[in-house]
Short mmCIF file of C-alpha atoms and ligand atoms in Angstrom, two decimals:
data_model
loop_
_atom_site.label_atom_id
_atom_site.label_comp_id
_atom_site.label_asym_id
_atom_site.label_seq_id
_atom_site.Cartn_x
_atom_site.Cartn_y
_atom_site.Cartn_z
CA MET A 1 -20.23 -6.83 -7.49
CA LYS A 2 -20.17 -3.85 -9.62
CA LYS A 3 -23.81 -4.67 -10.45
CA THR A 4 -24.67 -4.19 -7.14
CA TRP A 5 -23.38 -0.73 -6.68
CA ILE A 6 -25.42 0.30 -9.66
CA THR A 7 -28.37 -0.88 -8.65
CA THR A 8 -27.39 0.95 -5.56
CA SER A 9 -26.70 4.62 -6.64
CA VAL A 10 -29.97 4.43 -10.07
CA LEU A 11 -32.17 3.24 -6.76
CA GLY A 12 -30.49 6.17 -4.22
CA MET A 13 -31.24 8.85 -7.18
CA THR A 14 -34.58 7.31 -8.42
CA LEU A 15 -35.10 7.91 -4.12
CA VAL A 16 -34.75 11.70 -4.33
CA ALA A 17 -36.83 12.09 -7.09
CA GLY A 18 -39.86 10.44 -4.96
CA VAL A 19 -40.16 6.91 -5.75
CA THR A 20 -40.46 4.97 -2.65
CA ALA A 21 -40.80 1.03 -4.24
CA TYR A 22 -37.67 -0.91 -3.87
CA THR A 23 -36.91 -3.85 -2.62
CA TYR A 24 -33.94 -4.38 0.06
CA GLU A 25 -31.67 -6.85 -0.73
CA ALA A 26 -29.75 -7.98 2.83
CA PRO A 27 -25.58 -8.08 2.30
CA ARG A 28 -24.77 -11.41 2.25
CA HIS A 29 -22.92 -11.17 6.12
CA VAL A 30 -25.82 -10.20 8.25
CA GLU A 31 -27.88 -13.12 6.38
CA ALA A 32 -31.01 -13.51 8.83
CA LYS A 33 -30.18 -16.85 9.90
CA PRO A 34 -32.72 -19.97 10.27
CA GLN A 35 -34.90 -20.29 12.83
CA THR A 36 -33.38 -23.81 13.90
CA GLU A 37 -29.98 -22.24 14.38
CA SER A 38 -31.22 -19.11 16.88
CA LYS A 39 -32.73 -21.58 19.07
CA LYS A 40 -30.66 -24.41 19.30
CA LYS A 41 -27.95 -24.52 23.22
CA VAL A 42 -24.59 -22.55 22.05
CA LYS A 43 -22.47 -25.55 24.41
CA ASN A 44 -18.96 -23.73 23.36
CA VAL A 45 -17.96 -19.87 23.49
CA ILE A 46 -14.39 -18.30 21.70
CA MET A 47 -13.79 -15.50 22.38
CA MET A 48 -11.15 -13.95 20.86
CA ILE A 49 -10.37 -9.04 21.53
CA PRO A 50 -7.62 -8.30 18.94
CA ASP A 51 -6.03 -5.72 21.19
CA GLY A 52 -6.37 -2.25 19.54
CA TYR A 53 -7.67 -3.47 16.44
CA SER A 54 -9.61 -1.54 14.52
CA ALA A 55 -11.54 -1.16 11.09
CA SER A 56 -7.97 0.77 9.83
CA TYR A 57 -6.33 -2.57 10.73
CA ALA A 58 -8.43 -4.66 9.26
CA THR A 59 -7.07 -2.55 5.88
CA ASN A 60 -3.91 -2.65 6.13
CA TYR A 61 -3.65 -6.15 7.46
CA ARG A 62 -6.32 -7.10 4.27
CA TRP A 63 -3.22 -4.96 2.22
CA TYR A 64 -0.42 -6.43 4.03
CA ASN A 65 -1.74 -9.92 3.07
CA GLY A 66 -2.25 -9.67 -0.17
CA GLY A 67 -5.48 -7.90 -0.34
CA ASP A 68 -8.31 -10.03 -0.10
CA GLU A 69 -11.13 -11.05 2.56
CA THR A 70 -9.08 -12.52 5.69
CA GLU A 71 -10.68 -14.85 7.64
CA LEU A 72 -12.01 -11.79 9.69
CA ASP A 73 -13.75 -10.18 6.76
CA ARG A 74 -15.66 -13.30 6.10
CA GLN A 75 -17.73 -13.47 9.44
CA LEU A 76 -18.47 -9.31 9.46
CA LYS A 77 -20.83 -8.10 11.07
CA GLY A 78 -21.43 -5.43 12.72
CA MET A 79 -19.54 -2.80 15.01
CA MET A 80 -19.05 -2.08 18.67
CA ARG A 81 -18.80 1.02 20.79
CA THR A 82 -15.93 0.94 23.13
CA TYR A 83 -16.62 4.22 25.20
CA SER A 84 -15.75 3.76 29.19
CA ALA A 85 -17.62 5.42 32.85
CA SER A 86 -15.04 7.73 32.54
CA SER A 87 -14.15 8.67 29.54
CA LYS A 88 -15.32 8.60 25.61
CA VAL A 89 -11.13 7.22 24.78
CA THR A 90 -11.10 3.80 26.54
CA ASP A 91 -7.98 2.02 28.49
CA SER A 92 -8.11 -1.54 28.47
CA ALA A 93 -8.86 -2.69 31.51
CA ALA A 94 -12.84 -0.72 31.48
CA ALA A 95 -12.99 -2.01 27.21
CA GLY A 96 -12.46 -5.21 28.75
CA THR A 97 -14.62 -5.22 32.35
CA ALA A 98 -17.70 -4.20 29.66
CA MET A 99 -16.72 -6.57 27.40
CA ALA A 100 -16.47 -9.70 30.21
CA THR A 101 -19.85 -8.43 32.47
CA GLY A 102 -21.68 -6.34 30.52
CA THR A 103 -20.93 -3.56 32.82
CA LYS A 104 -19.40 -0.26 31.63
CA THR A 105 -16.40 1.47 34.72
CA ASN A 106 -13.78 3.88 35.13
CA ASN A 107 -10.66 3.90 33.42
CA GLY A 108 -8.15 1.63 35.32
CA THR A 109 -10.67 -0.74 36.97
CA ILE A 110 -10.38 -4.58 36.23
CA GLY A 111 -13.97 -6.75 37.19
CA MET A 112 -15.48 -3.92 39.31
CA ASN A 113 -18.40 -0.76 38.02
CA PRO A 114 -17.19 2.86 39.18
CA SER A 115 -18.40 2.63 42.92
CA GLY A 116 -16.13 -0.59 43.65
CA GLN A 117 -18.25 -3.59 43.30
CA GLU A 118 -17.10 -6.85 42.11
CA VAL A 119 -19.61 -7.55 38.65
CA GLU A 120 -19.46 -10.98 37.18
CA SER A 121 -18.30 -12.25 34.44
CA ILE A 122 -18.70 -14.07 31.52
CA LEU A 123 -16.54 -16.67 32.49
CA ASP A 124 -17.45 -16.84 36.04
CA ARG A 125 -21.29 -17.88 34.89
CA ALA A 126 -19.84 -20.53 32.40
CA ASP A 127 -18.24 -21.96 35.47
CA ARG A 128 -21.51 -21.39 37.47
CA VAL A 129 -23.26 -23.75 35.49
CA GLY A 130 -20.04 -26.33 35.17
CA LYS A 131 -18.04 -25.69 32.05
CA SER A 132 -14.18 -25.96 31.96
CA THR A 133 -12.82 -22.33 31.05
CA GLY A 134 -9.59 -20.44 29.17
CA LEU A 135 -7.74 -17.26 29.17
CA VAL A 136 -4.72 -17.39 26.80
CA ALA A 137 -3.34 -14.11 25.58
CA THR A 138 0.54 -13.00 24.54
CA SER A 139 0.90 -10.14 27.59
CA ALA A 140 1.15 -11.70 30.81
CA ILE A 141 -1.35 -13.57 32.09
CA THR A 142 -2.33 -11.23 34.81
CA HIS A 143 -2.76 -7.75 32.24
CA ALA A 144 -5.80 -6.80 31.87
CA THR A 145 -7.66 -7.75 28.56
CA PRO A 146 -7.65 -12.21 30.27
CA ALA A 147 -7.64 -10.21 33.99
CA VAL A 148 -10.80 -8.90 33.81
CA PHE A 149 -12.84 -12.08 33.01
CA ALA A 150 -11.15 -13.84 36.16
CA SER A 151 -10.10 -11.31 38.93
CA HIS A 152 -11.86 -7.83 40.78
CA VAL A 153 -9.18 -5.24 41.87
CA ALA A 154 -9.23 -1.68 41.32
CA SER A 155 -6.45 -1.17 39.61
CA ARG A 156 -4.99 -2.93 36.46
CA ALA A 157 -1.03 -3.37 37.94
CA ASN A 158 -2.08 -5.01 40.47
CA GLU A 159 -0.97 -7.93 39.17
CA ALA A 160 0.96 -9.97 41.56
CA ASP A 161 -3.06 -9.90 43.27
CA ILE A 162 -4.45 -10.24 40.39
CA ALA A 163 -2.25 -14.12 39.71
CA LYS A 164 -3.33 -14.99 43.52
CA GLN A 165 -6.91 -14.71 42.86
CA TYR A 166 -6.47 -16.58 39.91
CA MET A 167 -4.65 -19.39 41.61
CA ASP A 168 -7.34 -18.68 45.23
CA GLU A 169 -10.35 -19.32 42.53
CA MET A 170 -9.20 -22.36 40.71
CA LYS A 171 -11.96 -21.83 38.66
CA VAL A 172 -10.25 -20.84 35.61
CA ASP A 173 -9.01 -24.61 33.74
CA VAL A 174 -6.32 -23.46 31.99
CA LEU A 175 -3.84 -20.06 31.04
CA LEU A 176 -1.61 -20.09 28.74
CA GLY A 177 0.47 -16.55 28.24
CA GLY A 178 2.93 -14.60 30.04
CA GLY A 179 3.94 -13.24 33.49
CA GLN A 180 6.15 -16.06 35.28
CA LYS A 181 7.13 -12.74 37.53
CA TYR A 182 3.56 -12.61 39.42
CA PHE A 183 2.96 -16.06 40.64
CA PHE A 184 7.10 -16.95 41.65
CA ASP A 185 7.74 -15.73 44.83
CA LYS A 186 10.79 -13.73 45.66
CA GLU A 187 12.90 -16.91 46.31
CA ASN A 188 12.35 -17.99 42.38
CA GLY A 189 12.52 -14.64 41.43
CA GLY A 190 8.90 -13.62 41.31
CA VAL A 191 7.53 -10.74 43.11
CA GLN A 192 4.90 -12.79 44.54
CA GLU A 193 4.57 -12.36 48.12
CA ALA A 194 1.13 -15.26 48.88
CA GLY A 195 4.23 -17.73 47.79
CA ASN A 196 5.33 -19.99 45.08
CA LEU A 197 1.29 -20.16 42.70
CA VAL A 198 3.55 -22.89 40.31
CA LYS A 199 3.57 -24.83 43.67
CA LYS A 200 0.33 -24.31 44.61
CA ALA A 201 -1.41 -24.56 41.28
CA GLU A 202 0.83 -28.46 40.66
CA ARG A 203 -0.60 -29.32 43.79
CA ALA A 204 -4.10 -28.23 43.03
CA GLY A 205 -3.28 -30.68 39.48
CA TYR A 206 -2.55 -28.30 36.30
CA GLN A 207 0.44 -29.35 34.80
CA TYR A 208 3.33 -26.62 34.21
CA ALA A 209 4.89 -25.44 31.26
CA ASP A 210 7.56 -22.68 30.39
CA SER A 211 8.05 -23.58 27.19
CA LEU A 212 6.33 -24.72 23.39
CA GLU A 213 7.51 -28.03 23.70
CA SER A 214 6.41 -28.39 27.45
CA LEU A 215 3.25 -26.96 26.68
CA GLN A 216 3.00 -30.31 23.46
CA GLU A 217 4.29 -33.05 26.74
CA THR A 218 0.51 -31.28 29.12
CA ASP A 219 -2.24 -33.91 28.64
CA GLY A 220 -4.62 -33.01 31.44
CA ARG A 221 -7.26 -31.04 32.10
CA LYS A 222 -5.86 -28.26 33.66
CA VAL A 223 -3.24 -26.28 32.59
CA LEU A 224 -0.58 -22.83 33.80
CA GLY A 225 1.65 -22.53 30.71
CA LEU A 226 3.73 -18.64 31.71
CA PHE A 227 6.08 -18.43 28.85
CA ALA A 228 7.73 -15.27 29.46
CA GLU A 229 8.37 -12.94 32.62
CA GLU A 230 6.12 -10.46 31.71
CA GLY A 231 5.17 -9.77 28.03
CA MET A 232 5.38 -13.26 24.99
CA ALA A 233 7.89 -11.95 22.81
CA PRO A 234 6.29 -10.08 19.65
CA GLU A 235 5.55 -12.21 16.59
CA LEU A 236 9.01 -10.73 14.69
CA ASP A 237 10.87 -12.02 17.46
CA ARG A 238 9.57 -15.13 18.62
CA GLU A 239 11.46 -16.84 16.59
CA LEU A 240 14.70 -15.93 19.26
CA THR A 241 12.87 -17.60 22.12
CA LYS A 242 11.79 -21.32 22.69
CA GLN A 243 7.85 -19.56 23.52
CA PRO A 244 4.60 -21.15 21.23
CA SER A 245 2.62 -18.66 18.72
CA LEU A 246 -0.69 -17.79 19.57
CA SER A 247 -2.29 -20.07 17.98
CA THR A 248 -0.53 -23.12 18.95
CA MET A 249 -1.97 -22.01 22.76
CA THR A 250 -5.04 -21.03 21.10
CA LYS A 251 -5.01 -24.62 19.60
CA LYS A 252 -3.58 -26.31 22.87
CA ALA A 253 -6.42 -24.08 24.79
CA ILE A 254 -9.53 -25.88 22.21
CA GLN A 255 -7.88 -29.33 23.24
CA THR A 256 -7.89 -29.00 26.48
CA LEU A 257 -10.78 -27.75 27.22
CA ASN A 258 -13.23 -29.42 24.71
CA LYS A 259 -12.77 -32.59 27.60
CA ASP A 260 -15.00 -31.52 29.30
CA LYS A 261 -18.51 -32.76 28.51
CA GLU A 262 -21.09 -30.01 29.82
CA GLY A 263 -18.48 -26.89 27.47
CA PHE A 264 -16.07 -24.25 27.10
CA PHE A 265 -15.84 -20.36 28.03
CA LEU A 266 -12.04 -19.93 26.20
CA MET A 267 -10.69 -16.04 25.87
CA VAL A 268 -7.90 -14.95 23.35
CA GLU A 269 -6.24 -11.94 23.45
CA GLY A 270 -3.57 -10.68 20.73
CA SER A 271 -1.87 -8.14 23.07
CA GLN A 272 0.79 -6.64 21.35
CA ILE A 273 -1.39 -5.39 18.28
CA ASP A 274 -2.35 -2.61 20.99
CA TRP A 275 1.87 -2.63 21.89
CA ALA A 276 2.99 -2.48 19.05
CA GLY A 277 0.08 0.49 18.43
CA HIS A 278 1.40 2.73 21.26
CA ALA A 279 5.35 2.33 19.76
CA HIS A 280 3.88 3.17 16.39
CA ASP A 281 5.70 0.00 15.03
CA ALA A 282 3.29 -0.42 11.86
CA ALA A 283 5.61 -4.31 10.84
CA TRP A 284 5.07 -4.96 15.18
CA ALA A 285 1.09 -4.40 14.33
CA MET A 286 0.67 -6.46 11.11
CA LYS A 287 2.57 -8.89 12.23
CA ASP A 288 0.55 -9.71 14.98
CA SER A 289 -3.23 -9.08 13.40
CA ASP A 290 -1.12 -12.15 11.49
CA ALA A 291 -0.46 -14.01 14.01
CA PHE A 292 -4.41 -13.59 15.97
CA HIS A 293 -5.84 -14.38 12.37
CA LYS A 294 -4.00 -17.72 12.81
CA ALA A 295 -5.23 -18.20 15.77
CA VAL A 296 -8.82 -17.44 15.09
CA LYS A 297 -8.16 -20.13 11.91
CA GLU A 298 -7.45 -22.07 14.97
CA ALA A 299 -10.75 -21.58 16.65
CA MET A 300 -12.37 -21.69 13.13
CA ARG A 301 -11.96 -24.82 12.33
CA PHE A 302 -12.75 -26.51 15.60
CA ALA A 303 -16.25 -24.24 15.76
CA ALA A 304 -17.03 -25.57 11.83
CA LYS A 305 -16.07 -29.59 12.75
CA ASP A 306 -18.26 -28.25 16.36
CA LYS A 307 -20.90 -26.96 14.75
CA ASN A 308 -21.86 -26.09 18.89
CA THR A 309 -19.65 -23.63 18.85
CA LEU A 310 -19.71 -19.92 18.62
CA VAL A 311 -16.65 -17.76 18.14
CA VAL A 312 -16.95 -14.35 19.00
CA VAL A 313 -14.59 -11.79 17.95
CA ALA A 314 -13.73 -7.78 18.64
CA GLY A 315 -11.33 -5.72 19.24
CA ASP A 316 -11.18 -3.44 22.85
CA HIS A 317 -10.90 -0.18 21.43
CA GLU A 318 -8.27 1.16 18.71
CA THR A 319 -4.40 2.13 19.70
CA GLY A 320 -2.58 4.93 17.85
CA GLY A 321 -5.07 5.83 15.59
CA MET A 322 -3.71 4.32 12.54
CA THR A 323 -4.26 5.28 9.21
CA VAL A 324 -4.10 3.81 5.79
CA GLY A 325 -2.14 6.03 3.74
CA GLY A 326 -1.21 9.91 4.88
CA TYR A 327 1.25 12.38 5.09
CA ASP A 328 -0.23 13.79 2.18
CA GLU A 329 -0.33 11.62 -1.27
CA TYR A 330 -3.16 9.24 -2.39
CA VAL A 331 -0.84 6.56 -1.51
CA ALA A 332 -0.41 3.35 1.25
CA LYS A 333 1.68 0.40 0.99
CA PRO A 334 1.68 -1.32 3.99
CA GLU A 335 2.49 -4.91 1.80
CA VAL A 336 6.22 -2.63 2.04
CA LEU A 337 5.84 -4.23 5.76
CA LYS A 338 5.64 -7.82 5.07
CA ASN A 339 9.48 -7.56 4.34
CA VAL A 340 10.15 -5.80 7.82
CA LYS A 341 11.76 -8.76 9.90
CA ALA A 342 12.04 -7.64 13.35
CA THR A 343 10.66 -4.94 15.62
CA GLY A 344 11.82 -1.95 15.98
CA ASP A 345 13.68 -2.31 19.81
CA GLN A 346 14.55 -5.38 18.18
CA MET A 347 16.44 -3.13 15.85
CA VAL A 348 17.78 -0.70 18.17
CA ARG A 349 18.72 -3.51 20.28
CA GLN A 350 21.59 -4.39 18.32
CA PHE A 351 22.72 -0.74 17.57
CA ASN A 352 26.74 -0.58 18.86
CA ASP A 353 27.50 1.70 21.25
CA ASP A 354 28.42 4.27 18.74
CA LEU A 355 25.46 4.63 16.61
CA THR A 356 27.21 3.78 13.11
CA ASN A 357 25.58 0.70 11.94
CA ILE A 358 22.31 1.98 11.97
CA ALA A 359 21.57 2.11 8.63
CA GLU A 360 23.25 -1.79 7.99
CA ILE A 361 20.74 -3.03 10.83
CA VAL A 362 18.02 -1.72 9.63
CA LYS A 363 19.05 -1.82 6.09
CA GLN A 364 18.84 -6.15 7.18
CA GLU A 365 16.20 -6.74 9.06
CA THR A 366 13.69 -4.05 6.78
CA SER A 367 15.46 -4.15 3.11
CA PHE A 368 14.24 -0.01 3.18
CA ASP A 369 17.78 2.50 3.06
CA LEU A 370 17.37 5.23 5.50
CA THR A 371 18.60 8.75 4.50
CA ALA A 372 21.46 10.47 5.37
CA GLN A 373 19.12 12.10 7.25
CA GLU A 374 17.13 9.77 9.57
CA VAL A 375 20.57 8.03 10.46
CA LYS A 376 21.48 11.86 12.28
CA THR A 377 18.24 11.87 13.53
CA LEU A 378 18.71 8.31 14.93
CA GLN A 379 22.66 8.70 16.14
CA THR A 380 21.26 12.61 17.86
CA ALA A 381 17.97 11.40 19.26
CA ASP A 382 17.25 10.27 22.84
CA SER A 383 17.93 6.98 23.72
CA LYS A 384 14.33 6.53 24.95
CA LYS A 385 12.69 8.83 21.48
CA ARG A 386 14.94 5.62 19.13
CA VAL A 387 12.70 2.93 18.23
CA MET A 388 9.32 5.55 17.80
CA LEU A 389 11.49 7.75 16.07
CA LEU A 390 12.77 4.05 13.83
CA ASN A 391 9.03 2.67 13.69
CA GLU A 392 7.53 5.94 12.38
CA MET A 393 10.25 6.25 9.60
CA ILE A 394 9.18 2.86 8.51
CA SER A 395 5.43 3.13 8.71
CA LYS A 396 6.02 6.32 6.56
CA ARG A 397 7.12 3.98 4.39
CA ALA A 398 4.20 1.89 4.55
CA TYR A 399 2.13 5.28 4.43
CA VAL A 400 0.84 4.08 7.52
CA GLY A 401 0.26 7.38 9.72
CA TRP A 402 -0.05 7.54 13.68
CA THR A 403 -1.94 10.53 15.31
CA THR A 404 -1.88 9.81 18.87
CA THR A 405 0.18 7.20 21.64
CA VAL A 406 -2.85 6.51 23.22
CA HIS A 407 -5.89 5.23 22.13
CA THR A 408 -8.50 6.09 20.71
CA GLY A 409 -12.75 6.05 20.33
CA VAL A 410 -13.37 4.50 17.17
CA ASP A 411 -15.66 1.37 16.96
CA VAL A 412 -14.63 -1.38 15.83
CA PRO A 413 -15.56 -4.42 13.43
CA LEU A 414 -17.41 -6.75 15.31
CA TYR A 415 -17.31 -10.20 14.25
CA ALA A 416 -18.79 -13.75 15.08
CA TYR A 417 -18.86 -17.12 13.66
CA GLY A 418 -21.27 -19.88 14.12
CA PRO A 419 -24.79 -20.86 15.76
CA HIS A 420 -26.32 -17.15 17.24
CA SER A 421 -23.64 -15.08 15.27
CA ASP A 422 -26.47 -13.51 13.63
CA GLN A 423 -27.82 -11.72 17.24
CA PHE A 424 -23.88 -9.76 16.43
CA ALA A 425 -25.11 -7.76 13.67
CA GLY A 426 -25.37 -3.93 13.47
CA LEU A 427 -24.27 -1.17 16.41
CA HIS A 428 -23.82 -2.34 19.75
CA ASP A 429 -22.55 -1.60 22.73
CA ASN A 430 -19.24 -2.88 23.95
CA THR A 431 -21.40 -3.90 26.84
CA ASP A 432 -23.75 -5.79 25.08
CA LEU A 433 -20.94 -9.04 24.54
CA PRO A 434 -22.01 -10.89 27.49
CA GLY A 435 -25.45 -10.94 27.38
CA LEU A 436 -25.51 -11.76 24.06
CA ILE A 437 -22.46 -14.75 25.15
CA ALA A 438 -25.30 -15.69 27.48
CA ASN A 439 -28.48 -15.38 25.55
CA ALA A 440 -26.61 -18.04 22.62
CA MET A 441 -25.04 -20.32 25.53
CA LYS A 442 -28.60 -20.34 27.40
CA LEU A 443 -27.01 -19.42 30.46
CA LYS A 444 -29.53 -18.55 33.54
CA LYS A 445 -28.52 -14.71 35.79
ZN1 ZN B 501 -7.28 -2.52 24.39
#
C-alpha cells in the first residue's frame, strides 16, 4: 500500500516536470475480468439497495465495524449519480424508478416517466423471459423502492393501489417485508378496498407468513411474507418482535426463487438506513447498515457457490448529509455507537410521564452520560422534537454530523460481484443499472 502511494506521488512530480512515460497499473477493484467470463449469460441477478447509503455511511460503518475492509468494500466498482428529472436531489421514488427502469422521472413518481407513461422495469423483463422474481424490504413492501420494480402509480403514497397491483398481476413470486395493512381489507384491520389480498394470494398458490417462524415453514415457490402492519422494526429494536432479519429474508428469498431452473431476479432493500438518516439516528443507521451487510453476505455466499449470479449493490441517494467527524474537531468515533442498544425512538418511549428518568434510560441504552443541560433540553422540548434532539446528542458523541433532514445529491458508491461485474466500473448514472443488468442476463428489449 505504502509503496504504491510513494510511486504515485513521485509520478505526479515527474509529470509536472514534463516526463510522460509511465506504466499505469489498474487498481485491483476495477481490474478487467477475462473475456470468457464477460461473454457468459448470467442466470440470476440479486440487486441490493441500501436506501440512503453513501460513502459517508460506508466510512462510518467501516470504523464502527473495527476499521477493516467490509464485505462491500471488497466489491467496490465505481460511483453512481443520483439526480432525478425534477431535481439534483432525488427522492426514493424517482431514484428507484431510474434504477429499476432506466428512466429519469420526477420526485414522487413510481414506474412512470415525467409524462405519466408507464415504463418497464428490469424485474418485468426478467419475468417476461420466464424467470422467477422477488422483492424484499424492511419497509412496507409497498414502499417506494420495492414498488418501482413491480407497479406504476402517479404518487408513492398510494400504497393500497401498489399492493393491489402486485396481487392483480401476481408476477412477483416472493414478497417479503412490512405492510400488512395494505393487503388486508377493513374487516380484517387493513385499508384495502379491493378485498382481502392475502386470501387472494393464498388462493393463487402463495404461502403466507407473518413471523420468522411461519416464514421458515414455507416450502413452496411463491411466498407472501408480511411481518408488520407498516414498516418492520429497526434492527436495533427487532428483538422485541417476532420478525425475521433482512439476512434471513434474503436467504429465504434466494432459496425459494432458486427452485426455478430459468433463474431469478431479486431486489433486496435495506430500507431503514434512510429512515435513520432522516431521524439523525446514527446508531440506527450503523445497525441497519450492519444488517444490510449481513444480507449482502448471504447473497455473496450464494453467488460464490452458484458462479452464475451477478450481485449489484448501490444506495439510491444519500440521506441526512451525514459526515464522518465534524463539530470543529479532527475526531471521528463511530465505534462508540456499538454500545447503543436502542433507537432514539425506542428510548423516548421508555421515558416516564414526568420525564424524570431520561438520564437513567439513556445511560442504560447507550452507556452515555447526558449532561444536566442536555437532560433539561429534552425535558423542555416539544415532544415531537424530542427523538431527534436525543439522536443528535448521541450522534455528537460519535462525531457523526448531519446537514439536513432530507436527502442530498452526492454520488453514491456502486458495488458488483460475479460475472459481468466489471461493467460497473467507473462513474455511472442511476439509469445505467437496468441496462447493464439486462446485458448481463442477455435480455432482449
Ligand atoms: Zn431512498
